[in-house]
Short mmCIF file of C-alpha atoms in Angstrom, two decimals:
data_model
loop_
_atom_site.label_atom_id
_atom_site.label_comp_id
_atom_site.label_asym_id
_atom_site.label_seq_id
_atom_site.Cartn_x
_atom_site.Cartn_y
_atom_site.Cartn_z
CA MET A 1 93.98 -43.41 82.91
CA MET A 2 97.18 -44.91 84.07
CA ASP A 3 96.31 -48.58 83.84
CA MET A 4 97.75 -49.21 80.45
CA SER A 5 101.03 -47.25 81.22
CA THR A 6 101.56 -49.02 84.50
CA ASN A 7 100.97 -52.41 82.90
CA GLY A 8 103.73 -51.60 80.47
CA PHE A 9 106.01 -50.66 83.36
CA ALA A 10 105.17 -53.95 85.10
CA ARG A 11 106.08 -56.03 82.07
CA ASP A 12 109.36 -54.16 81.59
CA ALA A 13 110.18 -54.52 85.28
CA ARG A 14 109.77 -58.32 85.15
CA HIS A 15 111.67 -59.03 81.95
CA LEU A 16 115.34 -59.57 82.68
CA ARG A 17 118.13 -59.07 80.22
CA LEU A 18 119.68 -62.18 78.72
CA ASP A 19 123.09 -60.78 79.63
CA THR A 20 122.18 -61.12 83.31
CA PHE A 21 121.48 -64.84 82.92
CA VAL A 22 124.62 -65.39 80.89
CA ARG A 23 126.83 -63.67 83.46
CA LEU A 24 125.28 -65.59 86.35
CA ARG A 25 125.76 -68.85 84.49
CA TRP A 26 129.42 -68.05 83.79
CA LEU A 27 129.82 -67.44 87.52
CA ALA A 28 128.21 -70.83 88.27
CA ILE A 29 130.39 -72.55 85.66
CA THR A 30 133.51 -71.03 87.23
CA GLY A 31 132.48 -72.19 90.70
CA GLN A 32 131.58 -75.70 89.52
CA SER A 33 134.86 -76.05 87.64
CA ALA A 34 136.86 -74.85 90.63
CA ALA A 35 135.06 -77.29 92.93
CA VAL A 36 135.64 -80.26 90.61
CA VAL A 37 139.30 -79.42 90.00
CA GLY A 38 139.92 -78.74 93.71
CA ALA A 39 138.31 -82.01 94.78
CA GLN A 40 140.10 -84.04 92.09
CA PHE A 41 143.59 -82.58 92.27
CA GLY A 42 143.65 -80.66 95.55
CA LEU A 43 142.01 -83.20 97.84
CA GLY A 44 142.70 -86.28 95.76
CA LEU A 45 139.09 -87.45 95.76
CA PRO A 46 138.18 -89.93 93.00
CA LEU A 47 135.67 -88.09 90.82
CA PRO A 48 134.21 -89.06 87.42
CA PHE A 49 136.22 -86.13 86.14
CA GLY A 50 135.36 -86.48 82.45
CA TRP A 51 131.61 -86.79 83.01
CA CYS A 52 131.61 -83.85 85.42
CA PHE A 53 133.30 -81.57 82.91
CA LEU A 54 130.98 -82.80 80.18
CA VAL A 55 128.02 -81.61 82.25
CA ILE A 56 129.77 -78.29 82.94
CA ALA A 57 130.63 -77.95 79.26
CA ALA A 58 126.93 -78.23 78.37
CA SER A 59 126.30 -74.99 80.30
CA SER A 60 129.27 -73.37 78.58
CA TRP A 61 127.99 -74.34 75.12
CA LEU A 62 124.54 -72.96 75.95
CA ASN A 63 126.06 -69.68 77.11
CA LEU A 64 128.14 -69.34 73.95
CA ALA A 65 125.12 -70.12 71.76
CA LEU A 66 122.99 -67.52 73.55
CA ARG A 67 125.75 -64.91 73.31
CA ILE A 68 126.14 -65.51 69.56
CA ARG A 69 122.43 -65.68 68.80
CA PHE A 70 121.12 -62.72 70.82
CA PRO A 71 122.46 -59.23 71.67
CA ALA A 72 123.44 -58.47 75.25
CA SER A 73 120.48 -56.10 75.68
CA TYR A 74 117.90 -58.73 74.65
CA ARG A 75 115.15 -59.17 77.25
CA LEU A 76 113.77 -62.62 77.90
CA SER A 77 110.10 -63.47 78.06
CA ASP A 78 108.80 -65.22 81.17
CA ASP A 79 108.72 -68.60 79.43
CA SER A 80 112.26 -68.26 78.06
CA ALA A 81 113.65 -67.24 81.42
CA ALA A 82 111.87 -70.14 83.11
CA LEU A 83 113.32 -72.60 80.59
CA LEU A 84 116.85 -71.31 81.18
CA LEU A 85 116.44 -71.63 84.94
CA ALA A 86 114.99 -75.11 84.50
CA PHE A 87 118.09 -76.04 82.49
CA ASP A 88 120.28 -74.79 85.35
CA ILE A 89 118.36 -76.96 87.85
CA VAL A 90 118.69 -80.05 85.65
CA GLN A 91 122.39 -79.36 85.03
CA LEU A 92 123.03 -79.01 88.78
CA ALA A 93 121.09 -82.23 89.44
CA ALA A 94 123.22 -84.10 86.89
CA LEU A 95 126.40 -82.81 88.50
CA LEU A 96 125.17 -83.80 91.98
CA PHE A 97 124.19 -87.27 90.70
CA LEU A 98 127.84 -87.83 89.74
CA THR A 99 129.16 -86.53 93.06
CA GLY A 100 127.09 -88.07 95.86
CA GLY A 101 123.56 -86.71 95.48
CA LEU A 102 122.17 -85.01 98.57
CA GLN A 103 125.23 -86.10 100.53
CA ASN A 104 127.12 -83.43 98.61
CA PRO A 105 127.03 -80.17 100.64
CA PHE A 106 126.58 -78.21 97.39
CA SER A 107 123.06 -79.65 97.06
CA LEU A 108 121.72 -76.49 98.71
CA LEU A 109 122.48 -74.69 95.44
CA PHE A 110 119.06 -75.94 94.30
CA LEU A 111 117.76 -72.81 96.01
CA ALA A 112 119.57 -70.40 93.67
CA PRO A 113 117.47 -70.79 90.47
CA VAL A 114 114.24 -70.73 92.49
CA LEU A 115 115.37 -67.55 94.25
CA ILE A 116 116.15 -65.86 90.91
CA SER A 117 112.76 -66.90 89.56
CA ALA A 118 110.96 -65.55 92.62
CA THR A 119 112.50 -62.11 92.13
CA ALA A 120 111.90 -61.84 88.38
CA LEU A 121 109.16 -64.21 87.20
CA PRO A 122 105.43 -64.64 87.95
CA PRO A 123 104.52 -66.92 90.88
CA GLU A 124 103.29 -69.78 88.66
CA ARG A 125 106.70 -70.03 86.95
CA THR A 126 108.44 -70.01 90.32
CA LEU A 127 106.11 -72.73 91.61
CA ALA A 128 106.89 -74.91 88.59
CA LEU A 129 110.65 -74.45 89.06
CA GLY A 130 110.33 -75.18 92.77
CA LEU A 131 108.48 -78.43 92.07
CA LEU A 132 111.15 -79.37 89.53
CA ALA A 133 113.90 -78.75 92.08
CA ILE A 134 112.10 -80.75 94.79
CA GLY A 135 111.38 -83.59 92.37
CA LEU A 136 115.02 -83.88 91.30
CA ALA A 137 116.17 -83.62 94.91
CA THR A 138 113.86 -86.53 95.75
CA LEU A 139 115.41 -88.63 92.96
CA LEU A 140 118.92 -87.73 94.12
CA ALA A 141 118.04 -88.85 97.64
CA LEU A 142 117.28 -92.32 96.26
CA ILE A 143 119.55 -92.66 93.20
CA HIS A 144 123.07 -91.27 92.93
CA ARG A 145 126.70 -92.26 92.62
CA PRO A 146 128.67 -92.65 95.86
CA LEU A 147 130.05 -89.53 97.48
CA PRO A 148 133.72 -89.22 96.44
CA TRP A 149 135.92 -89.88 99.46
CA PHE A 150 139.50 -90.66 100.29
CA ALA A 151 140.97 -93.90 98.98
CA ASP A 152 141.34 -95.49 102.43
CA GLY A 153 137.65 -95.30 103.25
CA ARG A 154 134.10 -94.78 102.03
CA LEU A 155 131.70 -92.39 103.68
CA GLU A 156 128.10 -93.59 103.95
CA LEU A 157 125.77 -91.05 105.59
CA PRO A 158 122.61 -92.38 107.27
CA PHE A 159 119.31 -92.01 105.46
CA LEU A 160 117.98 -89.90 108.32
CA TYR A 161 120.62 -87.27 107.50
CA ILE A 162 119.72 -87.46 103.79
CA SER A 163 116.07 -86.97 104.73
CA GLY A 164 117.06 -83.91 106.78
CA VAL A 165 118.92 -82.42 103.84
CA TRP A 166 115.92 -83.09 101.58
CA THR A 167 113.62 -81.41 104.12
CA ALA A 168 115.96 -78.45 104.37
CA ILE A 169 115.91 -78.06 100.57
CA LEU A 170 112.11 -78.32 100.54
CA LEU A 171 111.58 -75.75 103.30
CA GLY A 172 114.35 -73.50 102.00
CA THR A 173 112.85 -73.51 98.52
CA ALA A 174 109.40 -72.63 99.84
CA PHE A 175 110.53 -69.99 102.32
CA THR A 176 113.09 -68.22 100.16
CA GLY A 177 110.76 -68.35 97.15
CA VAL A 178 107.85 -66.74 98.98
CA TYR A 179 110.04 -64.24 100.83
CA ALA A 180 111.95 -63.17 97.72
CA TRP A 181 108.74 -62.87 95.69
CA LYS A 182 107.11 -60.72 98.36
CA VAL A 183 110.07 -58.37 98.64
CA ALA A 184 110.49 -58.14 94.87
CA GLU A 185 106.76 -57.53 94.36
CA GLU A 186 106.78 -54.67 96.85
CA THR A 187 109.77 -53.19 95.07
CA ARG A 188 108.03 -53.53 91.70
CA LEU A 189 104.86 -51.89 93.01
CA LEU A 190 106.88 -48.99 94.37
CA ALA A 191 108.74 -48.63 91.07
CA GLN A 192 105.46 -48.70 89.13
CA ALA A 193 103.94 -46.08 91.43
CA LEU A 194 106.95 -43.83 90.96
CA ALA A 195 106.86 -44.33 87.20
CA ALA A 196 103.15 -43.55 87.09
CA THR A 197 103.73 -40.43 89.18
CA GLU A 198 106.50 -39.31 86.86
CA LEU A 199 104.19 -39.84 83.89
CA VAL A 200 101.44 -37.74 85.47
CA LEU A 201 103.92 -35.02 86.39
CA ALA A 202 105.30 -35.04 82.86
CA ARG A 203 101.82 -34.58 81.42
CA GLU A 204 101.07 -31.78 83.86
CA GLN A 205 104.36 -30.14 82.93
CA HIS A 206 103.47 -30.35 79.24
CA LEU A 207 100.14 -28.69 79.93
CA SER A 208 101.69 -26.02 82.16
CA GLN A 209 104.13 -25.17 79.40
CA LEU A 210 101.19 -24.79 77.03
CA ASP A 211 99.45 -22.36 79.41
CA GLY A 212 101.94 -19.63 78.60
CA LEU A 213 101.71 -20.43 74.90
CA ALA A 214 97.92 -20.19 75.03
CA ALA A 215 98.02 -16.83 76.81
CA ALA A 216 100.56 -15.50 74.33
CA ALA A 217 98.52 -16.77 71.38
CA ALA A 218 95.35 -15.18 72.76
CA HIS A 219 97.14 -11.86 73.18
CA GLU A 220 98.80 -11.91 69.77
CA LEU A 221 95.71 -13.05 67.86
CA GLY A 222 93.45 -10.49 69.47
CA THR A 223 94.73 -7.64 67.30
CA PRO A 224 94.42 -9.34 63.87
CA LEU A 225 90.97 -10.66 64.80
CA GLY A 226 89.91 -7.17 65.73
CA THR A 227 91.21 -5.91 62.39
CA ILE A 228 89.31 -8.65 60.54
CA MET A 229 86.13 -7.71 62.38
CA VAL A 230 86.53 -4.03 61.49
CA VAL A 231 87.16 -4.85 57.83
CA THR A 232 84.16 -7.19 57.78
CA LYS A 233 81.89 -4.50 59.20
CA GLU A 234 83.16 -1.98 56.64
CA LEU A 235 82.56 -4.41 53.81
CA SER A 236 79.06 -5.10 55.08
CA ARG A 237 78.30 -1.38 55.26
CA GLN A 238 79.73 -0.64 51.84
CA LEU A 239 78.32 -3.66 50.01
CA ALA A 240 74.96 -3.89 51.76
CA PRO A 241 72.97 -1.89 49.14
CA THR A 242 74.27 -3.85 46.14
CA ALA A 243 75.49 -7.18 47.62
CA SER A 244 73.92 -10.41 46.47
CA PRO A 245 72.29 -12.74 49.04
CA GLY A 246 75.28 -15.10 48.81
CA VAL A 247 77.76 -12.33 49.62
CA ARG A 248 75.66 -11.14 52.56
CA GLU A 249 75.53 -14.69 53.93
CA ASP A 250 79.30 -15.05 53.56
CA LEU A 251 79.90 -11.78 55.41
CA ALA A 252 77.52 -12.82 58.17
CA LEU A 253 79.28 -16.18 58.47
CA LEU A 254 82.65 -14.41 58.62
CA ARG A 255 81.46 -12.19 61.47
CA ASP A 256 80.11 -15.20 63.35
CA GLN A 257 83.38 -17.08 62.99
CA VAL A 258 85.41 -14.09 64.16
CA ASP A 259 83.18 -13.84 67.22
CA ARG A 260 83.67 -17.55 67.81
CA CYS A 261 87.46 -17.18 67.58
CA ARG A 262 87.40 -14.31 70.06
CA GLY A 263 85.28 -16.39 72.41
CA ILE A 264 87.74 -19.28 72.21
CA LEU A 265 90.65 -16.97 72.94
CA SER A 266 88.84 -15.54 75.95
CA LYS A 267 88.33 -19.08 77.27
CA LEU A 268 92.02 -19.85 76.76
CA THR A 269 92.95 -16.97 79.01
CA SER A 270 90.50 -18.09 81.74
CA LEU A 271 91.06 -21.86 81.97
CA ASP A 272 92.35 -21.56 85.53
CA GLY A 273 90.11 -18.69 86.54
CA ASP A 274 87.21 -18.74 88.93
CA GLY A 275 85.00 -16.21 87.22
CA GLY A 276 81.39 -16.32 88.34
CA GLY A 277 80.12 -16.57 84.78
CA PHE A 278 81.72 -19.92 84.10
CA LEU A 279 81.19 -21.54 87.50
CA GLN A 280 77.38 -21.60 87.43
CA THR A 281 75.32 -24.77 87.67
CA VAL A 282 73.80 -26.18 84.49
CA SER A 283 72.01 -29.40 83.69
CA LEU A 284 73.65 -32.07 81.60
CA SER A 285 71.40 -31.43 78.59
CA HIS A 286 72.14 -27.69 78.73
CA LEU A 287 75.83 -28.48 78.90
CA VAL A 288 75.55 -30.61 75.76
CA GLU A 289 73.56 -27.92 73.97
CA GLU A 290 76.22 -25.37 74.82
CA LEU A 291 78.83 -27.62 73.23
CA VAL A 292 76.74 -28.25 70.12
CA ALA A 293 75.39 -24.76 69.45
CA PRO A 294 78.54 -23.32 67.82
CA GLN A 295 78.70 -26.31 65.43
CA ARG A 296 75.17 -26.13 64.00
CA ALA A 297 76.22 -23.84 61.14
CA MET A 298 78.96 -26.18 59.88
CA GLY A 299 76.77 -28.26 57.54
CA ILE A 300 76.96 -31.46 59.62
CA ILE A 301 73.88 -33.14 61.07
CA LEU A 302 74.11 -33.09 64.89
CA ASP A 303 71.96 -35.78 66.49
CA VAL A 304 71.71 -35.04 70.23
CA THR A 305 69.83 -37.21 72.72
CA SER A 306 69.63 -37.08 76.53
CA ARG A 307 68.00 -39.63 78.81
CA GLY A 308 68.67 -41.56 81.97
CA GLU A 309 67.45 -42.89 85.28
CA GLY A 310 66.16 -40.53 87.93
CA PRO A 311 66.57 -36.76 87.99
CA GLU A 312 68.89 -35.21 85.44
CA PRO A 313 72.32 -34.45 86.93
CA SER A 314 73.61 -30.91 87.12
CA TYR A 315 77.16 -29.72 86.72
CA ARG A 316 79.14 -26.82 88.11
CA ARG A 317 80.81 -25.12 85.19
CA ASN A 318 84.49 -25.87 84.77
CA PRO A 319 86.14 -23.90 81.94
CA GLY A 320 88.80 -26.56 81.46
CA VAL A 321 86.25 -29.35 81.04
CA LEU A 322 84.11 -27.20 78.74
CA PHE A 323 87.13 -26.41 76.59
CA GLY A 324 88.16 -30.09 76.42
CA LEU A 325 84.67 -31.32 75.51
CA ALA A 326 84.28 -28.54 72.92
CA ASN A 327 87.57 -29.61 71.36
CA ILE A 328 86.36 -33.20 71.02
CA VAL A 329 83.05 -32.10 69.47
CA ASP A 330 84.94 -29.80 67.10
CA ASN A 331 87.17 -32.69 65.98
CA ALA A 332 84.13 -34.92 65.45
CA VAL A 333 82.52 -32.28 63.23
CA ASP A 334 85.76 -31.77 61.29
CA PHE A 335 86.18 -35.45 60.48
CA ALA A 336 82.52 -36.44 60.06
CA LYS A 337 81.12 -37.02 56.59
CA THR A 338 77.48 -36.17 57.27
CA ARG A 339 76.53 -36.84 60.90
CA VAL A 340 77.73 -36.57 64.50
CA ILE A 341 75.80 -38.36 67.26
CA ILE A 342 76.09 -37.08 70.82
CA GLU A 343 74.41 -39.08 73.56
CA ALA A 344 74.11 -37.92 77.17
CA ARG A 345 73.22 -40.71 79.59
CA TRP A 346 72.98 -40.99 83.34
CA THR A 347 72.11 -43.43 86.07
CA TYR A 348 72.07 -43.09 89.82
CA GLU A 349 75.76 -44.04 89.91
CA GLN A 350 77.27 -42.78 86.65
CA VAL A 351 77.11 -39.99 84.06
CA TRP A 352 78.60 -40.23 80.60
CA LEU A 353 78.78 -38.52 77.22
CA GLU A 354 79.38 -40.48 74.04
CA MET A 355 80.30 -38.74 70.78
CA ARG A 356 80.35 -40.67 67.49
CA ASP A 357 80.95 -39.53 63.94
CA ASP A 358 80.77 -41.27 60.56
CA GLY A 359 84.27 -40.29 59.48
CA PRO A 360 87.35 -42.48 58.93
CA GLY A 361 87.85 -43.16 62.64
CA PHE A 362 91.02 -43.06 64.72
CA SER A 363 94.26 -44.36 63.28
CA GLY A 364 96.17 -47.09 65.06
CA GLU A 365 98.84 -44.62 66.17
CA VAL A 366 96.31 -42.35 67.87
CA LEU A 367 94.66 -45.28 69.69
CA LEU A 368 98.03 -46.55 70.90
CA ARG A 369 99.33 -43.15 71.99
CA ALA A 370 96.09 -41.48 73.03
CA GLY A 371 96.68 -38.55 75.31
CA GLU A 372 100.31 -37.93 74.34
CA PRO A 373 101.21 -34.55 72.87
CA TYR A 374 102.04 -34.09 69.19
CA VAL A 375 99.99 -37.08 68.00
CA THR A 376 97.67 -36.20 65.12
CA THR A 377 95.85 -37.71 62.17
CA ARG A 378 95.33 -34.37 60.49
CA GLY A 379 97.25 -34.01 57.29
CA THR A 380 97.23 -31.65 54.41
CA ASP A 381 94.34 -33.58 52.87
CA ARG A 382 92.10 -33.41 55.95
CA GLY A 383 90.99 -29.85 55.71
CA ARG A 384 87.56 -29.08 54.32
CA MET A 385 89.03 -26.49 52.00
CA GLY A 386 91.36 -28.97 50.36
CA ASP A 387 94.56 -27.32 51.57
CA SER A 388 96.64 -27.37 54.73
CA THR A 389 93.96 -25.76 56.88
CA GLY A 390 93.26 -29.11 58.47
CA ALA A 391 96.83 -29.62 59.63
CA GLY A 392 97.64 -29.45 63.33
CA LEU A 393 100.27 -30.12 65.94
CA GLY A 394 98.35 -32.93 67.64
CA LEU A 395 97.98 -30.97 70.89
CA GLY A 396 94.18 -30.74 70.90
CA LEU A 397 93.49 -34.28 72.07
CA PHE A 398 96.30 -34.11 74.62
CA ILE A 399 94.95 -30.89 76.11
CA ALA A 400 91.34 -32.12 76.05
CA LYS A 401 92.20 -35.45 77.70
CA THR A 402 94.27 -33.83 80.43
CA LEU A 403 91.69 -31.13 81.22
CA ILE A 404 88.79 -33.59 81.27
CA GLU A 405 90.58 -36.18 83.41
CA ARG A 406 91.48 -33.47 85.91
CA SER A 407 87.77 -33.38 86.79
CA GLY A 408 87.78 -37.07 87.74
CA ALA A 409 86.43 -38.33 84.42
CA GLN A 410 87.66 -41.24 82.34
CA LEU A 411 88.10 -40.69 78.60
CA THR A 412 88.25 -43.65 76.22
CA LEU A 413 88.81 -43.68 72.47
CA SER A 414 87.71 -46.37 70.05
CA ASN A 415 86.38 -46.93 66.57
CA ALA A 416 82.87 -48.01 65.62
CA PRO A 417 82.54 -51.76 66.35
CA ASP A 418 80.15 -52.30 63.44
CA PRO A 419 82.16 -53.65 60.44
CA VAL A 420 79.81 -51.79 58.10
CA ALA A 421 79.83 -48.39 59.81
CA THR A 422 82.94 -46.32 60.29
CA GLY A 423 83.83 -43.50 62.59
CA ALA A 424 85.44 -42.55 65.86
CA VAL A 425 83.82 -43.05 69.27
CA VAL A 426 84.81 -40.92 72.27
CA ARG A 427 83.29 -41.74 75.65
CA VAL A 428 83.68 -39.51 78.71
CA SER A 429 82.31 -40.93 81.96
CA TRP A 430 82.10 -39.69 85.54
CA ALA A 431 80.90 -41.21 88.75
CA ARG A 432 77.70 -39.25 89.43
CA HIS A 433 78.88 -37.91 92.78
CA VAL A 434 82.04 -36.66 91.07
CA PHE A 435 80.09 -35.06 88.23
CA GLU A 436 77.84 -33.20 90.68
CA ARG A 437 80.70 -32.29 92.99
CA GLY A 438 80.66 -28.63 94.02
CA ILE A 439 76.99 -27.97 93.22
CA ALA A 440 76.01 -27.51 96.85
CA VAL A 441 78.84 -25.02 97.33
CA ALA A 442 77.84 -23.14 94.19
CA ARG A 443 74.18 -22.95 95.25
CA HIS A 444 75.13 -21.79 98.70
CA ALA A 445 77.32 -19.05 97.26
CA GLN A 446 74.57 -17.98 94.88
CA ASN A 447 71.91 -17.86 97.59
CA GLY A 448 74.21 -15.90 99.87
CA ASP A 449 75.62 -13.42 97.38
CA LEU A 450 72.98 -13.01 94.66
CA ALA A 451 69.52 -11.58 95.11
CA THR A 452 68.02 -13.49 92.14
CA PRO A 453 70.23 -16.53 91.53
CA ALA A 454 67.88 -18.19 89.05
CA GLN A 455 67.75 -15.11 86.85
CA ASP A 456 71.53 -14.60 87.03
CA ARG A 457 72.12 -18.23 86.14
CA SER A 458 69.86 -17.89 83.10
CA ASP A 459 71.57 -14.68 81.99
CA THR A 460 74.98 -16.26 82.37
CA TYR A 461 73.97 -19.26 80.30
CA MET A 462 72.51 -17.10 77.53
CA SER A 463 75.55 -14.83 77.42
CA SER A 464 78.02 -17.72 77.21
#
């Protein structure tokens, strides 16, 4: 459930702001300028002053161009950040070439870009930058201008010392790169875990807030539904002798729908309950039939199939899961043109339900934001009556997904892959041991507390 969200968090955690690179480069430019000016005018060392400031100016021009071209909040891609760090390594190598190569004590600054890469970029980018730094350090060990020294002498360091500096840069690059990457990766993983936890808690909070709304709606709607039922019965009694067959069918349908509404409201008030009626054990095919039965009078063909490997799995009733699955089936019937296909499948390791309709399918927004509240494709033209009866708040899918995934299931949404066919595809899958979790407890409770558990289970199923 959380894979896609956490991947987004990982990408955002890696991408650094351009402003961070610009500020760090200004700091490097200030330090380089101070070192060149101090050596030239403070110590009196003969430097190729003009060439040095030309190299420093190249960094300044790049910074100004980036500041003008992009906003401060712009986040760099991995490739862009790697290119900017590669430029910094090349610029530092050019400056060291003019001032003594690896004899210059500032040659250890090769570690800085690699360290930044290790904390913010993938390992392959850091490896490439490390190889670039080592390669340029190798060239500087062999080719460079003399180290600026006082006018009365010339300092020539032995090649063994240069080799030691090169080795120190090599080992420092490898060690600091690996160490910084490891620490940064642990920090990123912790941040992603916290973000994922916050996301789960936010979804649970949304659902908890809806619990009170559902209870209030069930209470408030009970009275008008009762009134509608009374009026329907009176109309049936008064019109029965003279009513046409069509009117009698409409009145019967109205009574059935009122009963269905009252049943839904009763389920809303018992989602977190442990009533014995709902927590009985049923087979997978009976569970599917229970979901489909209320929809058979809606004029849509319901094609239900059940098959699998080994014995058919059984399920301990969970009112939340039943409500979520019923919501998905209801949506499929609402959006289908002529047919809804429901397939129940099982193996020795997995159990899944797949529901497909021949409607328009999911919109791109729903697929991208699946499971978030207030996301809906229902509009005023979706209702079967041609008015706003099909409109909704977009809470149904959010509630269904949250309730179903609480049971350990995974819910995926997609559209029909066939370019000719259209329609939405909803797949709910469980590991088999998760799907059958609690059955042994339920059977033990039934055998201990009920004299005829099989008969009670049958009566419960029929009454629900």
